[in-house]
Every structure is written in structure tokens, then in C-alpha cells.
PDB file of C-alpha atoms in Angstrom:
ATOM      1  CA  MET A  34       8.103 102.948 -52.460  1.00 41.00           C
ATOM      2  CA  PHE A  35       7.726 101.661 -48.947  1.00 43.00           C
ATOM      3  CA  LEU A  36       5.035 100.656 -46.501  1.00 44.00           C
ATOM      4  CA  VAL A  37       4.171 102.695 -43.447  1.00 42.00           C
ATOM      5  CA  ARG A  38       2.820 100.953 -40.383  1.00 44.00           C
ATOM      6  CA  CYS A  39       1.088 103.025 -37.718  1.00 44.00           C
ATOM      7  CA  SER A  40       0.246 102.051 -34.177  1.00 43.00           C
ATOM      8  CA  HIS A  41      -0.837 104.057 -31.176  1.00 44.00           C
ATOM      9  CA  GLY A  42       1.455 103.978 -28.197  1.00 42.00           C
ATOM     10  CA  SER A  43       1.268 105.406 -24.719  1.00 39.00           C
ATOM     11  CA  LEU A  44       1.535 109.105 -23.881  1.00 40.00           C
ATOM     12  CA  GLY A  45      -0.077 110.107 -27.176  1.00 39.00           C
ATOM     13  CA  LEU A  46       2.781 108.848 -29.339  1.00 39.00           C
ATOM     14  CA  ARG A  47       2.345 107.357 -32.773  1.00 43.00           C
ATOM     15  CA  ARG A  48       4.944 104.899 -34.016  1.00 43.00           C
ATOM     16  CA  ILE A  49       5.782 104.906 -37.718  1.00 42.00           C
ATOM     17  CA  VAL A  50       7.795 101.914 -38.955  1.00 44.00           C
ATOM     18  CA  PHE A  51       9.147 102.003 -42.485  1.00 42.00           C
ATOM     19  CA  GLN A  52       9.184  98.642 -44.224  1.00 45.00           C
ATOM     20  CA  PRO A  53      11.116  98.428 -47.518  1.00 44.00           C
ATOM     21  CA  ASN A  54       9.965  96.650 -50.597  1.00 47.00           C
ATOM     22  CA  ALA A  55      12.045  94.586 -52.946  1.00 44.00           C
ATOM     23  CA  GLN A  56      13.193  97.599 -55.030  1.00 45.00           C
ATOM     24  CA  GLN A  57      14.766  99.591 -52.168  1.00 43.00           C
ATOM     25  CA  PRO A  58      18.090  98.846 -50.525  1.00 44.00           C
ATOM     26  CA  LEU A  59      17.469  97.369 -47.104  1.00 41.00           C
ATOM     27  CA  ALA A  60      20.304  99.272 -45.427  1.00 39.00           C
ATOM     28  CA  GLU A  61      18.685 102.640 -46.200  1.00 42.00           C
ATOM     29  CA  LEU A  62      15.521 101.895 -44.278  1.00 38.00           C
ATOM     30  CA  ILE A  63      16.571  99.647 -41.392  1.00 38.00           C
ATOM     31  CA  GLY A  64      15.833 101.255 -38.045  1.00 39.00           C
ATOM     32  CA  ARG A  65      13.990 104.294 -39.441  1.00 41.00           C
ATOM     33  CA  THR A  66      11.434 104.816 -36.732  1.00 38.00           C
ATOM     34  CA  VAL A  67       9.737 108.136 -36.169  1.00 37.00           C
ATOM     35  CA  LEU A  68       7.873 109.032 -32.974  1.00 35.00           C
ATOM     36  CA  ILE A  69       5.435 111.872 -33.454  1.00 37.00           C
ATOM     37  CA  ARG A  70       3.492 113.367 -30.584  1.00 37.00           C
ATOM     38  CA  GLN A  71      -0.133 113.675 -31.578  1.00 40.00           C
ATOM     39  CA  LYS A  72      -1.684 117.081 -31.284  1.00 39.00           C
ATOM     40  CA  SER A  73      -5.319 117.861 -30.775  1.00 38.00           C
ATOM     41  CA  THR A  74      -5.131 120.763 -33.240  1.00 40.00           C
ATOM     42  CA  VAL A  75      -5.557 120.136 -36.969  1.00 44.00           C
ATOM     43  CA  PRO A  76      -2.832 121.695 -39.154  1.00 46.00           C
ATOM     44  CA  ALA A  77      -3.694 124.058 -41.959  1.00 45.00           C
ATOM     45  CA  GLU A  78      -4.194 122.766 -45.460  1.00 47.00           C
ATOM     46  CA  GLY A  79      -0.929 121.989 -47.187  1.00 45.00           C
ATOM     47  CA  HIS A  80       1.174 122.402 -44.030  1.00 47.00           C
ATOM     48  CA  GLY A  81       2.506 120.075 -41.429  1.00 46.00           C
ATOM     49  CA  SER A  82       1.580 119.962 -37.771  1.00 47.00           C
ATOM     50  CA  GLU A  83       3.190 121.999 -35.032  1.00 50.00           C
ATOM     51  CA  THR A  84       5.862 119.316 -34.703  1.00 51.00           C
ATOM     52  CA  GLY A  85       6.865 119.781 -38.325  1.00 61.00           C
ATOM     53  CA  THR A  86       5.248 116.599 -39.656  1.00 67.00           C
ATOM     54  CA  PRO A  87       5.190 116.720 -43.480  1.00 70.00           C
ATOM     55  CA  LYS A  88       1.835 116.607 -45.207  1.00 71.00           C
ATOM     56  CA  TRP A  89       2.769 113.479 -47.147  1.00 67.00           C
ATOM     57  CA  LEU A  90       3.593 111.671 -43.900  1.00 64.00           C
ATOM     58  CA  GLN A  91       0.274 112.651 -42.360  1.00 68.00           C
ATOM     59  CA  ASP A  92      -1.530 111.304 -45.426  1.00 66.00           C
ATOM     60  CA  ALA A  93       0.496 108.086 -45.244  1.00 59.00           C
ATOM     61  CA  MET A  94      -0.429 107.645 -41.577  1.00 59.00           C
ATOM     62  CA  THR A  95      -4.089 108.121 -42.421  1.00 62.00           C
ATOM     63  CA  ARG A  96      -4.049 105.659 -45.304  1.00 57.00           C
ATOM     64  CA  ALA A  97      -1.886 103.033 -43.560  1.00 52.00           C
ATOM     65  CA  PRO A  98      -3.606  99.659 -43.106  1.00 52.00           C
ATOM     66  CA  PRO A  99      -4.202  98.309 -39.578  1.00 52.00           C
ATOM     67  CA  VAL A 100      -1.356  96.659 -37.747  1.00 48.00           C
ATOM     68  CA  ASN A 101      -3.138  93.313 -37.687  1.00 57.00           C
ATOM     69  CA  ASP A 102      -3.364  93.222 -41.484  1.00 64.00           C
ATOM     70  CA  LEU A 103       0.358  93.841 -41.831  1.00 68.00           C
ATOM     71  CA  SER A 104       1.095  91.253 -39.165  1.00 68.00           C
ATOM     72  CA  GLU A 105      -0.934  88.698 -41.078  1.00 68.00           C
ATOM     73  CA  GLN A 106       0.878  89.587 -44.287  1.00 69.00           C
ATOM     74  CA  LYS A 107       4.220  89.110 -42.579  1.00 70.00           C
ATOM     75  CA  THR A 108       3.096  85.777 -41.169  1.00 70.00           C
ATOM     76  CA  PHE A 109       2.013  84.491 -44.556  1.00 72.00           C
ATOM     77  CA  GLN A 110       5.201  85.719 -46.233  1.00 73.00           C
ATOM     78  CA  HIS A 111       7.835  84.567 -43.738  1.00 77.00           C
ATOM     79  CA  TYR A 112       6.336  81.520 -41.980  1.00 77.00           C
ATOM     80  CA  ARG A 113       5.065  78.234 -43.270  1.00 79.00           C
ATOM     81  CA  HIS A 114       1.318  77.678 -43.108  1.00 78.00           C
ATOM     82  CA  PRO A 115      -1.107  75.088 -44.491  1.00 80.00           C
ATOM     83  CA  THR A 116      -2.525  75.544 -47.928  1.00 81.00           C
ATOM     84  CA  VAL A 117      -5.430  73.911 -49.683  1.00 85.00           C
ATOM     85  CA  GLU A 118      -3.028  71.917 -51.849  1.00 85.00           C
ATOM     86  CA  SER A 119      -1.012  70.642 -48.876  1.00 85.00           C
ATOM     87  CA  ILE A 120      -4.147  69.687 -46.940  1.00 85.00           C
ATOM     88  CA  ASN A 121      -5.512  67.767 -49.912  1.00 86.00           C
ATOM     89  CA  SER A 122      -2.226  66.049 -50.732  1.00 87.00           C
ATOM     90  CA  THR A 123      -1.388  65.146 -47.102  1.00 85.00           C
ATOM     91  CA  PRO A 124      -4.532  65.277 -44.929  1.00 84.00           C
ATOM     92  CA  PRO A 125      -3.819  65.879 -41.228  1.00 84.00           C
ATOM     93  CA  PRO A 126      -4.927  63.281 -38.645  1.00 83.00           C
ATOM     94  CA  ARG A 127      -8.563  63.731 -37.665  1.00 81.00           C
ATOM     95  CA  ARG A 128      -9.031  60.740 -35.376  1.00 83.00           C
ATOM     96  CA  PHE A 129      -6.829  58.871 -32.955  1.00 85.00           C
ATOM     97  CA  SER A 130      -6.728  55.918 -35.336  1.00 85.00           C
ATOM     98  CA  GLU A 131      -4.700  58.067 -37.768  1.00 85.00           C
ATOM     99  CA  PHE A 132      -1.934  58.944 -35.279  1.00 88.00           C
ATOM    100  CA  GLU A 133       1.374  57.125 -35.090  1.00 89.00           C
ATOM    101  CA  ASP A 134       2.285  55.091 -32.025  1.00 88.00           C
ATOM    102  CA  ASP A 135       4.794  57.606 -30.689  1.00 89.00           C
ATOM    103  CA  ILE A 136       2.224  60.436 -30.873  1.00 89.00           C
ATOM    104  CA  LEU A 137      -0.313  58.265 -29.058  1.00 89.00           C
ATOM    105  CA  ALA A 138       2.255  57.555 -26.335  1.00 88.00           C
ATOM    106  CA  LEU A 139       2.811  61.277 -25.818  1.00 89.00           C
ATOM    107  CA  MET A 140      -0.922  61.964 -25.678  1.00 88.00           C
ATOM    108  CA  ALA A 141      -1.433  59.101 -23.252  1.00 87.00           C
ATOM    109  CA  SER A 142       1.214  60.585 -20.978  1.00 85.00           C
ATOM    110  CA  GLN A 143      -1.019  63.681 -20.781  1.00 85.00           C
ATOM    111  CA  GLY A 144      -4.047  61.627 -19.693  1.00 83.00           C
ATOM    112  CA  VAL A 145      -6.002  61.774 -22.975  1.00 85.00           C
ATOM    113  CA  HIS A 146      -8.658  59.066 -22.865  1.00 84.00           C
ATOM    114  CA  GLY A 147      -8.856  58.618 -26.633  1.00 85.00           C
ATOM    115  CA  ALA A 148      -5.139  57.814 -26.764  1.00 88.00           C
ATOM    116  CA  PHE A 149      -5.524  55.108 -24.088  1.00 90.00           C
ATOM    117  CA  LYS A 150      -8.472  53.699 -26.008  1.00 89.00           C
ATOM    118  CA  GLU A 151      -6.578  53.572 -29.298  1.00 90.00           C
ATOM    119  CA  ARG A 152      -3.570  51.931 -27.636  1.00 92.00           C
ATOM    120  CA  MET A 153      -5.896  49.293 -26.179  1.00 92.00           C
ATOM    121  CA  LEU A 154      -7.374  48.591 -29.598  1.00 92.00           C
ATOM    122  CA  ARG A 155      -3.943  48.193 -31.159  1.00 93.00           C
ATOM    123  CA  GLU A 156      -2.874  45.877 -28.352  1.00 94.00           C
ATOM    124  CA  VAL A 157      -5.907  43.688 -29.061  1.00 93.00           C
ATOM    125  CA  MET A 158      -5.028  43.659 -32.759  1.00 93.00           C
ATOM    126  CA  ARG A 159      -1.422  42.729 -32.007  1.00 92.00           C
ATOM    127  CA  GLN A 160      -2.261  39.925 -29.602  1.00 92.00           C
ATOM    128  CA  ASP A 161      -5.350  38.455 -31.297  1.00 92.00           C
ATOM    129  CA  LYS A 162      -4.166  39.046 -34.892  1.00 92.00           C
ATOM    130  CA  CYS A 163      -7.519  40.632 -35.773  1.00 90.00           C
ATOM    131  CA  GLU A 164      -8.717  43.655 -37.732  1.00 90.00           C
ATOM    132  CA  TYR A 165      -9.612  47.046 -36.292  1.00 87.00           C
ATOM    133  CA  GLY A 166     -13.361  46.442 -36.307  1.00 84.00           C
ATOM    134  CA  ASP A 167     -12.984  43.072 -34.578  1.00 87.00           C
ATOM    135  CA  ALA A 168     -10.876  44.706 -31.862  1.00 88.00           C
ATOM    136  CA  TYR A 169     -13.851  46.913 -31.024  1.00 85.00           C
ATOM    137  CA  ARG A 170     -15.920  43.840 -30.192  1.00 86.00           C
ATOM    138  CA  VAL A 171     -13.283  42.795 -27.688  1.00 89.00           C
ATOM    139  CA  LEU A 172     -13.249  46.323 -26.304  1.00 87.00           C
ATOM    140  CA  ALA A 173     -17.018  46.152 -25.811  1.00 84.00           C
ATOM    141  CA  LYS A 174     -16.609  43.048 -23.646  1.00 86.00           C
ATOM    142  CA  MET A 175     -13.931  44.791 -21.617  1.00 88.00           C
ATOM    143  CA  ASN A 176     -16.255  47.742 -21.080  1.00 85.00           C
ATOM    144  CA  GLU A 177     -19.052  45.503 -19.838  1.00 83.00           C
ATOM    145  CA  ILE A 178     -16.741  43.986 -17.244  1.00 84.00           C
ATOM    146  CA  ASN A 179     -15.343  47.381 -16.306  1.00 84.00           C
ATOM    147  CA  GLU A 180     -18.889  48.690 -15.771  1.00 81.00           C
ATOM    148  CA  ARG A 181     -19.885  45.868 -13.440  1.00 81.00           C
ATOM    149  CA  TYR A 182     -21.163  47.151 -10.059  1.00 82.00           C
ATOM    150  CA  MET A 183     -20.886  50.696 -11.352  1.00 81.00           C
ATOM    151  CA  TRP A 184     -24.001  51.708  -9.412  1.00 83.00           C
ATOM    152  CA  LEU A 185     -22.341  50.545  -6.202  1.00 85.00           C
ATOM    153  CA  TYR A 186     -19.197  52.553  -6.895  1.00 83.00           C
ATOM    154  CA  LYS A 187     -21.279  55.660  -7.573  1.00 85.00           C
ATOM    155  CA  LEU A 188     -23.515  55.221  -4.524  1.00 89.00           C
ATOM    156  CA  PRO A 189     -21.242  57.048  -2.012  1.00 88.00           C
ATOM    157  CA  TYR A 190     -21.002  60.004  -4.381  1.00 89.00           C
ATOM    158  CA  PHE A 191     -24.763  60.171  -4.884  1.00 92.00           C
ATOM    159  CA  VAL A 192     -25.245  60.041  -1.116  1.00 94.00           C
ATOM    160  CA  GLY A 193     -22.757  62.866  -0.721  1.00 91.00           C
ATOM    161  CA  ILE A 194     -24.455  64.946  -3.405  1.00 93.00           C
ATOM    162  CA  GLY A 195     -27.906  64.473  -1.862  1.00 94.00           C
ATOM    163  CA  THR A 196     -26.699  65.159   1.667  1.00 92.00           C
ATOM    164  CA  THR A 197     -24.837  68.294   0.654  1.00 91.00           C
ATOM    165  CA  LEU A 198     -27.807  69.686  -1.278  1.00 93.00           C
ATOM    166  CA  THR A 199     -30.162  68.960   1.608  1.00 93.00           C
ATOM    167  CA  ILE A 200     -28.002  70.510   4.304  1.00 90.00           C
ATOM    168  CA  GLY A 201     -27.105  73.506   2.155  1.00 89.00           C
ATOM    169  CA  GLY A 202     -30.720  74.128   1.219  1.00 90.00           C
ATOM    170  CA  LEU A 203     -32.037  73.814   4.787  1.00 90.00           C
ATOM    171  CA  ALA A 204     -29.356  76.074   6.261  1.00 90.00           C
ATOM    172  CA  VAL A 205     -30.915  79.218   4.771  1.00 91.00           C
ATOM    173  CA  PRO A 206     -34.434  78.896   6.281  1.00 91.00           C
ATOM    174  CA  PHE A 207     -33.031  77.610   9.587  1.00 90.00           C
ATOM    175  CA  VAL A 208     -31.032  80.811   9.915  1.00 91.00           C
ATOM    176  CA  PHE A 209     -33.268  83.492   8.392  1.00 91.00           C
ATOM    177  CA  ASP A 210     -36.860  82.175   8.365  1.00 90.00           C
ATOM    178  CA  LYS A 211     -38.814  83.243  11.462  1.00 89.00           C
ATOM    179  CA  SER A 212     -41.294  80.345  11.653  1.00 89.00           C
ATOM    180  CA  THR A 213     -38.596  77.709  11.024  1.00 90.00           C
ATOM    181  CA  ALA A 214     -36.306  79.310  13.595  1.00 89.00           C
ATOM    182  CA  ILE A 215     -39.021  79.405  16.277  1.00 90.00           C
ATOM    183  CA  TRP A 216     -40.023  75.779  15.608  1.00 91.00           C
ATOM    184  CA  PHE A 217     -36.425  74.564  15.815  1.00 89.00           C
ATOM    185  CA  CYS A 218     -35.779  76.596  18.936  1.00 89.00           C
ATOM    186  CA  GLU A 219     -38.850  75.282  20.755  1.00 88.00           C
ATOM    187  CA  ASN A 220     -38.246  71.612  19.894  1.00 89.00           C
ATOM    188  CA  TYR A 221     -34.473  71.253  19.920  1.00 89.00           C
ATOM    189  CA  VAL A 222     -32.584  74.287  21.184  1.00 88.00           C
ATOM    190  CA  LYS A 223     -34.864  74.957  24.189  1.00 86.00           C
ATOM    191  CA  GLN A 224     -33.787  78.583  24.329  1.00 86.00           C
ATOM    192  CA  GLU A 225     -35.916  81.510  25.398  1.00 87.00           C
ATOM    193  CA  ILE A 226     -37.702  83.137  22.465  1.00 86.00           C
ATOM    194  CA  PRO A 227     -37.983  86.952  22.433  1.00 85.00           C
ATOM    195  CA  THR A 228     -41.483  88.053  23.402  1.00 83.00           C
ATOM    196  CA  ASP A 229     -41.218  91.469  21.759  1.00 84.00           C
ATOM    197  CA  PRO A 230     -42.307  91.119  18.095  1.00 80.00           C
ATOM    198  CA  ALA A 231     -40.022  94.009  17.138  1.00 84.00           C
ATOM    199  CA  GLU A 232     -36.989  91.841  17.929  1.00 84.00           C
ATOM    200  CA  LEU A 233     -37.859  89.394  15.099  1.00 86.00           C
ATOM    201  CA  ASP A 234     -39.632  91.635  12.599  1.00 87.00           C
ATOM    202  CA  THR A 235     -36.876  91.421   9.925  1.00 90.00           C
ATOM    203  CA  TRP A 236     -34.872  88.514   8.606  1.00 88.00           C
ATOM    204  CA  TYR A 237     -31.682  90.290   9.720  1.00 90.00           C
ATOM    205  CA  LYS A 238     -32.860  90.144  13.333  1.00 89.00           C
ATOM    206  CA  VAL A 239     -33.950  86.526  12.892  1.00 90.00           C
ATOM    207  CA  GLY A 240     -30.455  85.668  11.678  1.00 90.00           C
ATOM    208  CA  THR A 241     -28.943  87.365  14.715  1.00 89.00           C
ATOM    209  CA  PHE A 242     -31.277  85.378  16.976  1.00 89.00           C
ATOM    210  CA  THR A 243     -30.553  81.966  15.361  1.00 90.00           C
ATOM    211  CA  TRP A 244     -26.817  82.521  14.969  1.00 90.00           C
ATOM    212  CA  SER A 245     -26.182  81.691  18.614  1.00 88.00           C
ATOM    213  CA  TRP A 246     -26.865  77.989  17.919  1.00 89.00           C
ATOM    214  CA  MET A 247     -26.379  77.823  14.134  1.00 90.00           C
ATOM    215  CA  GLU A 248     -22.843  79.221  14.182  1.00 90.00           C
ATOM    216  CA  PRO A 249     -21.304  76.289  16.107  1.00 91.00           C
ATOM    217  CA  MET A 250     -22.879  73.737  13.753  1.00 90.00           C
ATOM    218  CA  ILE A 251     -21.951  75.540  10.551  1.00 90.00           C
ATOM    219  CA  GLY A 252     -18.469  76.400  11.777  1.00 91.00           C
ATOM    220  CA  THR A 253     -17.784  72.846  12.917  1.00 93.00           C
ATOM    221  CA  ALA A 254     -19.016  71.383   9.632  1.00 90.00           C
ATOM    222  CA  SER A 255     -16.788  73.774   7.679  1.00 91.00           C
ATOM    223  CA  PHE A 256     -13.757  72.847   9.783  1.00 93.00           C
ATOM    224  CA  VAL A 257     -14.434  69.119   9.313  1.00 93.00           C
ATOM    225  CA  LEU A 258     -14.595  69.552   5.538  1.00 91.00           C
ATOM    226  CA  LEU A 259     -11.375  71.569   5.626  1.00 93.00           C
ATOM    227  CA  SER A 260      -9.693  68.796   7.626  1.00 94.00           C
ATOM    228  CA  PHE A 261     -10.806  66.176   5.116  1.00 91.00           C
ATOM    229  CA  GLN A 262      -9.406  68.251   2.278  1.00 91.00           C
ATOM    230  CA  LEU A 263      -6.081  68.623   4.084  1.00 93.00           C
ATOM    231  CA  VAL A 264      -5.934  64.868   4.693  1.00 92.00           C
ATOM    232  CA  ARG A 265      -6.578  64.217   1.006  1.00 89.00           C
ATOM    233  CA  ASN A 266      -3.794  66.625   0.063  1.00 90.00           C
ATOM    234  CA  HIS A 267      -1.315  64.886   2.374  1.00 91.00           C
ATOM    235  CA  MET A 268      -2.355  61.470   1.037  1.00 88.00           C
ATOM    236  CA  GLN A 269      -1.661  62.540  -2.532  1.00 84.00           C
ATOM    237  CA  ARG A 270       1.732  63.938  -1.569  1.00 88.00           C
ATOM    238  CA  ILE A 271       2.912  60.560  -0.258  1.00 89.00           C
ATOM    239  CA  ASP A 272       1.209  58.633  -3.094  1.00 82.00           C
ATOM    240  CA  LEU A 273      -1.662  57.241  -1.022  1.00 84.00           C
ATOM    241  CA  LYS A 274      -4.849  56.819  -3.028  1.00 81.00           C
ATOM    242  CA  PRO A 275      -8.042  58.549  -1.887  1.00 83.00           C
ATOM    243  CA  PHE A 276     -11.300  56.633  -2.093  1.00 82.00           C
ATOM    244  CA  GLY A 277     -12.028  57.381  -5.740  1.00 81.00           C
ATOM    245  CA  ARG A 278      -8.517  56.551  -6.944  1.00 83.00           C
ATOM    246  CA  TYR A 279      -8.545  53.369  -4.860  1.00 85.00           C
ATOM    247  CA  LEU A 280     -11.730  52.208  -6.598  1.00 85.00           C
ATOM    248  CA  GLU A 281     -10.198  52.957  -9.998  1.00 86.00           C
ATOM    249  CA  SER A 282      -7.128  50.864  -9.180  1.00 88.00           C
ATOM    250  CA  GLN A 283      -9.208  47.951  -7.940  1.00 87.00           C
ATOM    251  CA  ARG A 284     -11.388  47.941 -11.057  1.00 88.00           C
ATOM    252  CA  ALA A 285      -8.311  48.219 -13.278  1.00 90.00           C
ATOM    253  CA  ASN A 286      -6.687  45.248 -11.529  1.00 91.00           C
ATOM    254  CA  ALA A 287      -9.861  43.216 -11.941  1.00 90.00           C
ATOM    255  CA  LEU A 288      -9.919  43.965 -15.664  1.00 91.00           C
ATOM    256  CA  CYS A 289      -6.292  42.876 -15.972  1.00 92.00           C
ATOM    257  CA  LYS A 290      -7.090  39.551 -14.316  1.00 92.00           C
ATOM    258  CA  ARG A 291      -9.980  39.026 -16.706  1.00 92.00           C
ATOM    259  CA  PHE A 292      -7.822  39.742 -19.791  1.00 93.00           C
ATOM    260  CA  PRO A 293      -4.316  38.548 -18.866  1.00 92.00           C
ATOM    261  CA  GLN A 294      -3.279  38.014 -22.500  1.00 93.00           C
ATOM    262  CA  TYR A 295      -2.906  41.752 -23.079  1.00 94.00           C
ATOM    263  CA  GLU A 296      -0.218  44.092 -21.820  1.00 92.00           C
ATOM    264  CA  ARG A 297      -1.075  44.823 -18.185  1.00 92.00           C
ATOM    265  CA  GLU A 298      -0.221  48.525 -18.130  1.00 92.00           C
ATOM    266  CA  ILE A 299      -2.164  49.229 -21.320  1.00 92.00           C
ATOM    267  CA  VAL A 300      -5.248  47.541 -19.863  1.00 93.00           C
ATOM    268  CA  ARG A 301      -4.884  49.376 -16.549  1.00 92.00           C
ATOM    269  CA  ASP A 302      -4.408  52.749 -18.222  1.00 90.00           C
ATOM    270  CA  TYR A 303      -7.498  52.246 -20.366  1.00 89.00           C
ATOM    271  CA  ALA A 304      -9.655  51.158 -17.424  1.00 88.00           C
ATOM    272  CA  LYS A 305      -8.526  54.094 -15.271  1.00 87.00           C
ATOM    273  CA  SER A 306      -8.878  56.677 -18.039  1.00 84.00           C
ATOM    274  CA  ASP A 307     -12.654  56.121 -18.209  1.00 76.00           C
ATOM    275  CA  PRO A 308     -13.584  55.347 -14.592  1.00 69.00           C
ATOM    276  CA  TRP A 309     -17.344  55.892 -14.874  1.00 72.00           C
ATOM    277  CA  GLY A 310     -18.128  54.351 -18.259  1.00 66.00           C
ATOM    278  CA  ARG A 311     -18.735  57.640 -20.064  1.00 62.00           C
ATOM    279  CA  ASP A 312     -17.364  56.371 -23.389  1.00 59.00           C
ATOM    280  CA  ASN A 313     -18.477  52.756 -23.331  1.00 53.00           C
ATOM    281  CA  HIS A 314     -21.670  53.134 -25.370  1.00 52.00           C
ATOM    282  CA  ILE A 315     -19.640  54.663 -28.203  1.00 52.00           C
ATOM    283  CA  ALA A 316     -17.237  51.721 -28.143  1.00 48.00           C
ATOM    284  CA  ARG A 317     -20.106  49.255 -28.381  1.00 48.00           C
ATOM    285  CA  LEU A 318     -21.376  50.989 -31.524  1.00 51.00           C
ATOM    286  CA  GLY A 319     -17.971  50.565 -33.138  1.00 48.00           C
ATOM    287  CA  HIS A 320     -17.114  54.228 -33.597  1.00 51.00           C
ATOM    288  CA  PRO A 321     -13.423  55.167 -33.872  1.00 48.00           C
ATOM    289  CA  ALA A 322     -11.602  56.281 -30.753  1.00 48.00           C
ATOM    290  CA  ASN A 323     -12.022  60.015 -31.064  1.00 47.00           C
ATOM    291  CA  SER A 324     -12.994  60.990 -27.526  1.00 45.00           C
ATOM    292  CA  ILE A 325     -10.621  62.922 -25.271  1.00 43.00           C
ATOM    293  CA  ILE A 326     -12.650  62.625 -22.047  1.00 41.00           C
ATOM    294  CA  PRO A 327     -11.805  62.833 -19.223  1.00 40.00           C
ATOM    295  CA  ASN A 328      -8.495  64.461 -20.264  1.00 38.00           C
ATOM    296  CA  ARG A 329      -6.794  64.452 -16.893  1.00 39.00           C
ATOM    297  CA  THR A 330      -3.552  63.101 -15.473  1.00 40.00           C
ATOM    298  CA  LEU A 331      -3.918  59.687 -13.936  1.00 38.00           C
ATOM    299  CA  HIS A 332      -2.776  58.956 -10.395  1.00 37.00           C
TER     300      HIS A 332
END
């Protein structure tokens, strides 16, 4: 007895792989692979196909289980996998508090916020000789200091968001809306407006009319943004901090000065891993460090 595995290949070929069971010698069946070109015609009852395929082999190909099922069987037979007994006897870590220190160090090197948070808690426990729950109260105080003037740090970003939405939203009517284009032209551009109504009867023609003064503004704004992006890229290449990273470093340094009894780099990493206070309310409630936000590499 042996298993037959079927899979469709290119050019109408079907691949038959013979897999021995425990009763057959392995040497007899190793490498026995048959490639049979599929035919559109159906052979007569009791006979093989035009290629000479035996009837028993055709039946075996029809009854063969899918490749995925056999692949799963092979995986379960030849590779280790968790079982209910192993999970119950040795439960896997479900929160950062259950990881060992070396695993936390590796996760922290990948920018995982929960790992930085757990390392900070353990540093508080080591230095203050307190329990895990008491360390969370210290962490809550650190979060309050780290959140100070948060609205001021976010203000430039909110201004940028509002300005971008306003300019982007107004650009469409200023280019394609007839009434807006005529009003802007009369009050600011001071350009002659076509007197023939047929020249502005569609929004395509309106866009052609306004593009003579809108193109320089839009093109210049796009080039300025491209220049800023290039400057930011060059700054990062030579390890200069852009505005956001500079604010993170300043806030991290301030937190280190406020809590000098703890390891400086652990405090800085924790402060920089959560720059906008997204996880602080959870820390105040005393929940375990199980958050991975923002999950990015620190600069």
C-alpha cells in the first residue's frame, strides 16, 4: 500500500508522487514520479487513456486527497507543534510581564513600546525595592510629567493638518468652479475674463482658463514640499534630528532629570517609545504592559 499525491502543474501535466508507508521498503519507491499529460478525451470503461495510463492509477488520482491535506499530515508527523497537553503544562507568555529579560531586550531593540514599558517597570522595582503593582504608581507619575505641555508639542502638527486640509480643499473649486474662478480673477489676478460664454461652459474649459495662474502656485508649493522632504532625508542620514525627533529627545531628557535614580537609557527609551501619551491612561489604571504601540524603530 502507498499514498498517491496529485497536483496540477503547467502545460497540462499532472504530477504523481508515491509515498511509502511503514510496510514497504523505502528504496523501492524513492524517486518514483510519473508525469502524465492530461487529455480532454475520456477513456473507455476498463481501459487506460491514450497515454497508456492504467485504470487503477486513474482511480487513485481521482480519489487522492488534496495536496494541502497531505502537507498538513507531513507537518504534524515530522515537525514539532504545540499540543493541548504542552500548552496546559507550560503556558506560553501572553503579556510582556511574562517574558524574560533577554527577550524583552530583543523586543526593545525592535522598537516595541510594551517592551520598553516592562523594562521601565522592572527598573523601578529594582531601584525602589517595590512590588509590580507599586511600580505602576511610579510609572503613572512619570507619564504625567512626560505629558506636560503635550498640547503645545502637538500644536504645530494640528496647524499643519488644518492648513493642508484647507488648501487642498480650496484648490479644487479655485481651478474648476466657474463662479469662484471669476471672483478670484477679478479681485486678485486682474486678468481679462473671456466674454464668450461658450469658452467657460464646461469645467474642463474653466480649468484651462484658471491654470494660467493656478499652475505656478501649485507647482511651487509642490516643489517646496519636495525640498523639505529632501532636507529631512539628508538630516536623518547624518543623524540630525527633525523637529519631531528633537521634541522627543528634549522630553526624554527632562524625564531623566526628574527621575535621576533610575537607569538613564531605560527612562529615555520609555519616554521616546510613547511620544504622544497614547498608552498613559492604561498605565494609570494599573493594567499590565501588553501594548506594542507605536512599534517603530527609535531614532
